[in-house]
Short mmCIF file of C-alpha atoms and ligand atoms in Angstrom, two decimals:
data_model
loop_
_atom_site.label_atom_id
_atom_site.label_comp_id
_atom_site.label_asym_id
_atom_site.label_seq_id
_atom_site.Cartn_x
_atom_site.Cartn_y
_atom_site.Cartn_z
CA MET A 205 -41.56 -3.28 9.13
CA ILE A 206 -43.01 -6.77 10.40
CA ILE A 207 -42.89 -9.49 7.69
CA SER A 208 -45.00 -12.90 7.48
CA TRP A 209 -43.48 -16.04 7.36
CA ASP A 210 -44.51 -16.62 4.01
CA GLU A 211 -43.04 -13.14 3.06
CA TYR A 212 -39.76 -13.88 5.50
CA PHE A 213 -39.18 -17.88 3.01
CA MET A 214 -39.87 -15.77 -0.16
CA GLY A 215 -37.78 -13.39 0.41
CA VAL A 216 -35.11 -16.23 1.24
CA ALA A 217 -36.00 -17.79 -1.80
CA ILE A 218 -35.56 -14.84 -4.19
CA PHE A 219 -32.25 -13.71 -1.79
CA SER A 220 -30.82 -16.94 -3.18
CA ALA A 221 -31.92 -16.41 -7.14
CA TYR A 222 -29.84 -12.95 -6.74
CA ARG A 223 -26.34 -15.36 -6.64
CA SER A 224 -27.47 -17.27 -10.07
CA LYS A 225 -25.39 -15.93 -13.16
CA ASP A 226 -28.30 -17.14 -15.44
CA PRO A 227 -28.52 -13.36 -17.26
CA HIS A 228 -32.14 -14.09 -18.30
CA THR A 229 -33.78 -15.78 -15.38
CA GLN A 230 -32.54 -16.25 -11.79
CA VAL A 231 -34.92 -18.51 -9.67
CA GLY A 232 -34.38 -19.13 -5.88
CA ALA A 233 -35.68 -22.05 -3.37
CA CYS A 234 -36.22 -22.32 -0.27
CA ILE A 235 -37.23 -25.24 1.79
CA VAL A 236 -38.91 -25.27 4.98
CA ASN A 237 -40.16 -27.76 7.41
CA GLU A 238 -43.28 -28.39 10.09
CA ASP A 239 -40.95 -26.64 12.20
CA LYS A 240 -40.84 -23.42 10.34
CA HIS A 241 -36.79 -24.30 9.90
CA ILE A 242 -34.84 -23.80 6.61
CA VAL A 243 -33.95 -27.29 5.60
CA GLY A 244 -32.36 -26.41 2.33
CA VAL A 245 -32.02 -23.41 -0.29
CA GLY A 246 -31.11 -23.48 -4.14
CA TYR A 247 -30.53 -21.06 -7.14
CA ASN A 248 -30.03 -22.17 -10.68
CA GLY A 249 -26.42 -22.56 -11.55
CA MET A 250 -23.95 -24.82 -13.28
CA PRO A 251 -22.93 -28.10 -11.40
CA ASN A 252 -20.11 -28.55 -9.01
CA GLY A 253 -16.74 -28.14 -11.21
CA CYS A 254 -18.37 -26.57 -14.23
CA ASP A 255 -16.96 -23.11 -14.32
CA ASP A 256 -20.06 -20.48 -14.86
CA ARG A 257 -17.48 -18.65 -16.98
CA GLU A 258 -16.78 -20.99 -19.64
CA TYR A 259 -20.52 -22.98 -19.89
CA PRO A 260 -23.11 -21.25 -22.04
CA TRP A 261 -25.68 -18.70 -20.46
CA GLY A 262 -27.65 -18.09 -23.90
CA ARG A 263 -31.16 -19.92 -24.88
CA THR A 264 -30.84 -20.84 -28.44
CA GLY A 265 -28.75 -21.89 -31.08
CA GLU A 266 -27.40 -25.56 -31.30
CA PHE A 267 -28.06 -27.92 -27.83
CA ALA A 268 -24.81 -28.31 -26.85
CA GLU A 269 -24.54 -24.16 -26.70
CA GLN A 270 -27.43 -23.15 -24.61
CA LYS A 271 -27.58 -23.15 -20.92
CA TYR A 272 -30.60 -25.44 -20.80
CA PRO A 273 -28.53 -29.21 -20.56
CA TYR A 274 -26.18 -27.90 -18.16
CA VAL A 275 -27.88 -25.85 -15.60
CA VAL A 276 -28.94 -27.56 -12.36
CA HIS A 277 -32.93 -25.39 -11.36
CA ALA A 278 -32.89 -24.13 -8.03
CA GLU A 279 -35.36 -26.86 -6.94
CA LEU A 280 -33.30 -29.47 -7.60
CA ASN A 281 -29.87 -27.68 -5.96
CA ALA A 282 -32.01 -26.79 -2.44
CA ILE A 283 -33.37 -30.82 -2.42
CA LEU A 284 -29.78 -32.08 -3.11
CA ASN A 285 -28.44 -29.23 -0.47
CA ALA A 286 -30.90 -30.08 1.95
CA SER A 287 -29.35 -31.26 5.66
CA THR A 288 -32.55 -33.62 6.47
CA SER A 289 -35.28 -35.88 5.21
CA LEU A 290 -37.77 -33.17 3.50
CA LYS A 291 -41.01 -35.44 3.93
CA GLY A 292 -43.49 -32.73 4.76
CA CYS A 293 -41.93 -29.79 4.04
CA ARG A 294 -42.97 -26.90 1.80
CA ILE A 295 -40.76 -25.26 -0.96
CA TYR A 296 -41.00 -21.37 -1.55
CA VAL A 297 -40.12 -20.72 -4.69
CA SER A 298 -39.38 -17.53 -7.14
CA LEU A 299 -40.98 -19.13 -10.43
CA PHE A 300 -43.09 -22.03 -10.86
CA PRO A 301 -41.23 -25.77 -11.09
CA CYS A 302 -40.79 -26.89 -14.43
CA ASN A 303 -42.27 -30.58 -14.86
CA GLU A 304 -38.34 -32.13 -14.28
CA CYS A 305 -38.34 -30.22 -10.43
CA CYS A 306 -41.99 -31.42 -10.32
CA LYS A 307 -40.64 -34.74 -10.35
CA ALA A 308 -37.92 -34.21 -7.77
CA ILE A 309 -39.94 -32.36 -5.33
CA ILE A 310 -43.15 -35.37 -5.25
CA GLN A 311 -40.16 -37.90 -4.95
CA SER A 312 -38.05 -35.81 -2.09
CA GLY A 313 -41.98 -35.56 0.15
CA ILE A 314 -42.81 -31.93 -0.52
CA ARG A 315 -46.05 -31.65 0.42
CA GLU A 316 -46.65 -27.78 -0.53
CA VAL A 317 -45.01 -25.31 -3.66
CA VAL A 318 -45.52 -21.74 -2.84
CA TYR A 319 -44.93 -19.29 -5.94
CA LEU A 320 -44.02 -16.00 -6.90
CA SER A 321 -43.48 -15.70 -10.58
CA ASP A 322 -45.84 -18.25 -12.90
CA LYS A 323 -44.09 -16.55 -16.32
CA TYR A 324 -44.50 -20.15 -18.13
CA ALA A 325 -47.88 -21.03 -17.59
CA ALA A 326 -48.83 -21.74 -21.05
CA SER A 327 -46.22 -24.19 -21.64
CA GLU A 328 -46.08 -27.64 -21.61
CA ALA A 329 -43.48 -27.84 -18.76
CA THR A 330 -45.71 -26.25 -16.57
CA LYS A 331 -48.85 -27.75 -17.24
CA ILE A 332 -47.50 -30.93 -16.49
CA SER A 333 -46.13 -29.84 -13.35
CA LYS A 334 -49.39 -29.01 -12.31
CA ARG A 335 -51.72 -31.98 -13.56
CA MET A 336 -48.16 -33.96 -11.50
CA PHE A 337 -48.72 -32.00 -8.11
CA ASP A 338 -52.61 -32.84 -8.28
CA SER A 339 -52.40 -36.47 -8.87
CA ALA A 340 -49.93 -36.61 -6.00
CA GLY A 341 -51.71 -34.31 -3.51
CA VAL A 342 -49.20 -31.59 -3.66
CA ARG A 343 -50.84 -28.32 -3.03
CA TRP A 344 -49.32 -25.21 -5.12
CA ARG A 345 -50.76 -21.78 -4.29
CA ARG A 346 -49.29 -18.79 -5.57
CA MET A 347 -47.51 -16.34 -2.75
CA GLU A 348 -49.83 -14.12 -1.82
CA THR A 349 -48.77 -10.34 -0.15
CA GLU A 350 -49.29 -6.67 -0.68
CA LEU A 351 -45.64 -5.95 -0.25
CA ARG A 352 -44.08 -4.71 -3.10
CA GLU A 353 -40.51 -4.61 -1.75
CA VAL A 354 -38.49 -4.94 0.97
CA PRO A 355 -35.44 -2.60 2.19
CA VAL A 356 -32.60 -4.06 2.67
CA LYS A 357 -29.74 -1.91 4.15
CA PHE A 358 -26.09 -3.00 4.07
CA GLU A 359 -24.99 -0.18 5.71
CA VAL A 360 -26.31 -0.12 8.91
CA SER A 361 -24.12 0.27 11.66
CA ASP A 362 -25.79 -0.66 14.88
CA ALA A 363 -28.27 -3.89 14.45
CA ARG A 364 -30.60 -2.81 17.12
CA ASP A 365 -31.70 0.09 15.44
CA LEU A 366 -32.54 -1.42 11.86
CA GLN A 367 -36.16 0.41 11.36
CA ASN A 368 -33.97 4.06 11.78
CA ALA A 369 -30.56 3.08 9.69
O1 LIG B 105 -38.11 -25.23 -12.09
C1 LIG B 105 -37.07 -24.53 -13.01
C2 LIG B 105 -37.05 -24.01 -14.13
C3 LIG B 105 -36.03 -23.39 -14.73
N1 LIG B 105 -35.57 -22.64 -13.93
C4 LIG B 105 -34.15 -22.19 -14.70
C5 LIG B 105 -33.59 -22.91 -15.52
C6 LIG B 105 -32.64 -21.65 -16.26
O2 LIG B 105 -31.73 -21.53 -15.52
C7 LIG B 105 -33.68 -21.02 -16.24
C8 LIG B 105 -34.87 -20.45 -17.19
O3 LIG B 105 -34.48 -19.68 -18.61
P1 LIG B 105 -35.35 -18.95 -19.50
O4 LIG B 105 -34.04 -18.35 -20.06
O5 LIG B 105 -36.21 -18.40 -18.73
O6 LIG B 105 -35.95 -20.31 -20.58
O7 LIG B 105 -34.48 -20.58 -14.68
C9 LIG B 105 -35.43 -23.49 -12.84
O8 LIG B 105 -34.37 -22.99 -12.01
N2 LIG B 105 -36.29 -23.93 -12.13
ZN1 ZN B 106 -36.70 -27.30 -13.15
#
């Protein structure tokens, strides 16, 4: 099996998402420069020093008892983790960015967004993101692939024999 660049970078975003402790929506992001080098990855999680076993992961109730005021979004983590300037970069995200991430993406100099899920397309946040991306000239497109899944095997004993593992 040989995967495309888009599949490869989105795969890194999806793999990053598996690190998230969010029980409802795990999100991953992978930022790539014009040389196709990965310069930042991230997932949605609590800020450094905020123990993710102590902070809430719920979606309802009092604001302070919900996850929303605490969690750092995947895109922002990827931007903050980046090792270099993001001017001209592309970001792969497993979920279309919210309006807050949209602003950070625009201001960082990222020029293209490739996304997988648009499950909150009807939300105000997503509509606002699309408007701001369009105004700022940041392209956005859904990931196109025939792939449904990629097998990942950890029991491989010989790295030269991945196909037959
Ligand atoms: O741009 C975005 C939007 C959302 N997220 C994160 C924030 C939360 O942890 C989840 C969304 O939770 P729901 O339960 O689906 O409301 O996704 C993000 O990382 N980036
Ligand atoms: Zn966001």
